[in-house]
Amino acid sequence: MTVIVKEAALADIDSPTLYAILKLRVDVFIVEQQSAYPDLDGLDAASDTLLVWAEDEHGHVMATIRVLGLGAPVQRIGRVATAADARGQGLAAVLMRRGLELTADAETVLLGAQSHLEDWYGRFGFALDGEPYDEDGIPHIPMSLKR
């Protein structure tokens, strides 16, 4: 299988691809994790936000992340999601590495991690940066990468 990584501002993504990205996020964060929250929070459309995704050679979106605050001293990576049938292939790691490339000019990169993923994000240099918190019934921790 060929994996293609793409990134674009929301306005530059064709409708079928954008639909697939947003559906993936809904499938993972709202349906699978049984967490009713407004995924469409307005930040996807911000001028300093990029959506990053991995697709196969047929254009099927398999994983996605969101990078916010591009160009600012503090930037953020979030909405890290992989389709259930695409897990175990390292796609999220590929997208995280791309996200870190895109945020290379940031002094600090922040993310809110599900608590059980602390070690996974630690592989990319992120460290615990605050107290645990509950987000829609799921334990989370604030993490940061200082450069």
Short mmCIF file of C-alpha atoms in Angstrom, two decimals:
data_model
loop_
_atom_site.label_atom_id
_atom_site.label_comp_id
_atom_site.label_asym_id
_atom_site.label_seq_id
_atom_site.Cartn_x
_atom_site.Cartn_y
_atom_site.Cartn_z
CA MET A 1 0.00 0.00 0.00
CA THR A 2 1.20 3.46 -0.87
CA VAL A 3 0.69 6.15 1.77
CA ILE A 4 0.47 9.76 0.64
CA VAL A 5 0.70 12.58 3.20
CA LYS A 6 -1.01 15.83 2.32
CA GLU A 7 -1.68 19.09 4.08
CA ALA A 8 -3.81 22.08 3.23
CA ALA A 9 -5.86 24.90 4.64
CA LEU A 10 -9.54 24.03 4.91
CA ALA A 11 -10.49 26.27 1.97
CA ASP A 12 -8.03 24.42 -0.27
CA ILE A 13 -9.32 20.90 0.38
CA ASP A 14 -11.77 19.39 -2.11
CA SER A 15 -15.19 18.57 -0.70
CA PRO A 16 -14.94 14.75 -0.78
CA THR A 17 -11.58 14.80 1.02
CA LEU A 18 -12.74 17.30 3.62
CA TYR A 19 -15.84 15.21 4.22
CA ALA A 20 -13.66 12.10 4.71
CA ILE A 21 -11.37 13.92 7.18
CA LEU A 22 -14.27 15.24 9.23
CA LYS A 23 -16.09 11.89 9.11
CA LEU A 24 -12.96 10.16 10.38
CA ARG A 25 -12.78 12.56 13.32
CA VAL A 26 -16.45 12.02 14.11
CA ASP A 27 -16.06 8.23 13.84
CA VAL A 28 -13.10 8.21 16.25
CA PHE A 29 -13.80 10.99 18.74
CA ILE A 30 -17.59 11.02 18.90
CA VAL A 31 -18.82 7.55 17.91
CA GLU A 32 -15.99 5.22 18.97
CA GLN A 33 -15.08 7.13 22.13
CA GLN A 34 -18.73 7.91 22.88
CA SER A 35 -17.93 11.56 23.50
CA ALA A 36 -20.53 14.06 22.38
CA TYR A 37 -18.71 17.33 21.79
CA PRO A 38 -18.56 19.92 18.99
CA ASP A 39 -15.67 18.71 16.83
CA LEU A 40 -16.39 21.53 14.38
CA ASP A 41 -15.10 24.26 16.69
CA GLY A 42 -14.26 26.93 14.13
CA LEU A 43 -10.51 26.40 14.40
CA ASP A 44 -10.25 24.31 11.22
CA ALA A 45 -11.09 27.41 9.17
CA ALA A 46 -8.53 29.70 10.85
CA SER A 47 -5.91 31.19 8.55
CA ASP A 48 -3.09 29.74 10.69
CA THR A 49 -4.44 26.16 10.67
CA LEU A 50 -3.55 23.25 8.42
CA LEU A 51 -5.25 19.90 8.19
CA VAL A 52 -2.79 17.06 7.56
CA TRP A 53 -3.88 13.62 6.43
CA ALA A 54 -2.64 10.28 5.14
CA GLU A 55 -4.45 8.65 2.27
CA ASP A 56 -3.89 5.53 0.23
CA GLU A 57 -3.35 5.41 -3.51
CA HIS A 58 -7.13 5.46 -4.02
CA GLY A 59 -7.60 8.68 -2.04
CA HIS A 60 -9.06 6.93 1.02
CA VAL A 61 -8.31 9.05 4.11
CA MET A 62 -6.78 6.80 6.78
CA ALA A 63 -5.48 9.22 9.42
CA THR A 64 -5.45 12.93 10.20
CA ILE A 65 -4.07 15.62 12.50
CA ARG A 66 -4.65 19.35 12.82
CA VAL A 67 -1.88 21.94 13.23
CA LEU A 68 -2.88 25.30 14.73
CA GLY A 69 -1.15 28.63 15.24
CA LEU A 70 1.31 28.31 12.36
CA GLY A 71 3.87 31.09 12.47
CA ALA A 72 3.31 31.85 16.17
CA PRO A 73 5.83 31.18 18.95
CA VAL A 74 3.39 28.67 20.49
CA GLN A 75 1.68 26.26 18.11
CA ARG A 76 -0.58 23.27 18.72
CA ILE A 77 -1.14 19.81 17.27
CA GLY A 78 -4.49 18.16 17.81
CA ARG A 79 -7.28 15.99 16.48
CA VAL A 80 -4.87 13.06 15.97
CA ALA A 81 -7.05 10.25 14.62
CA THR A 82 -6.56 7.02 12.69
CA ALA A 83 -9.36 4.98 11.14
CA ALA A 84 -9.99 1.72 12.98
CA ASP A 85 -9.13 -0.35 9.90
CA ALA A 86 -5.84 1.52 9.38
CA ARG A 87 -4.39 1.26 12.89
CA GLY A 88 -1.11 -0.47 13.61
CA GLN A 89 0.59 0.81 10.45
CA GLY A 90 2.38 3.79 12.01
CA LEU A 91 0.24 6.37 10.21
CA ALA A 92 -0.26 8.57 13.27
CA ALA A 93 3.51 8.62 13.79
CA VAL A 94 4.05 9.65 10.17
CA LEU A 95 1.57 12.50 10.60
CA MET A 96 3.07 13.57 13.94
CA ARG A 97 6.51 13.80 12.33
CA ARG A 98 5.01 15.93 9.55
CA GLY A 99 3.25 18.08 12.13
CA LEU A 100 6.55 18.65 13.91
CA GLU A 101 8.16 19.64 10.60
CA LEU A 102 5.35 22.13 9.98
CA THR A 103 5.81 23.61 13.47
CA ALA A 104 9.62 23.79 13.25
CA ASP A 105 9.59 27.57 13.77
CA ALA A 106 7.65 27.32 17.05
CA GLU A 107 9.34 27.80 20.41
CA THR A 108 6.74 25.50 21.96
CA VAL A 109 4.29 22.97 20.55
CA LEU A 110 1.33 22.05 22.75
CA LEU A 111 -1.13 19.19 22.69
CA GLY A 112 -3.80 17.68 24.89
CA ALA A 113 -3.18 13.93 25.03
CA GLN A 114 -5.39 11.17 26.23
CA SER A 115 -3.59 10.06 29.38
CA HIS A 116 -2.83 6.54 28.17
CA LEU A 117 -0.90 8.01 25.21
CA GLU A 118 1.66 9.93 27.31
CA ASP A 119 4.52 7.57 26.42
CA TRP A 120 3.55 7.53 22.75
CA TYR A 121 3.71 11.34 22.50
CA GLY A 122 6.88 11.22 24.59
CA ARG A 123 8.57 9.42 21.68
CA PHE A 124 8.29 12.69 19.76
CA GLY A 125 9.79 14.78 22.57
CA PHE A 126 6.58 15.87 24.30
CA ALA A 127 6.56 16.02 28.11
CA LEU A 128 3.87 16.40 30.72
CA ASP A 129 3.14 20.10 31.24
CA GLY A 130 0.43 20.47 33.86
CA GLU A 131 -2.25 18.63 35.75
CA PRO A 132 -4.46 15.88 34.34
CA TYR A 133 -7.96 16.93 33.31
CA ASP A 134 -11.18 15.37 32.13
CA GLU A 135 -12.35 16.11 28.60
CA ASP A 136 -15.80 14.74 27.91
CA GLY A 137 -15.29 11.81 30.28
CA ILE A 138 -11.85 10.87 28.95
CA PRO A 139 -8.73 11.49 31.09
CA HIS A 140 -6.31 13.87 29.36
CA ILE A 141 -2.98 15.50 30.13
CA PRO A 142 -1.42 18.70 28.81
CA MET A 143 1.87 18.08 27.04
CA SER A 144 4.44 20.36 25.45
CA LEU A 145 7.54 20.21 23.32
CA LYS A 146 9.94 23.06 24.15
CA ARG A 147 12.57 23.98 21.57
#
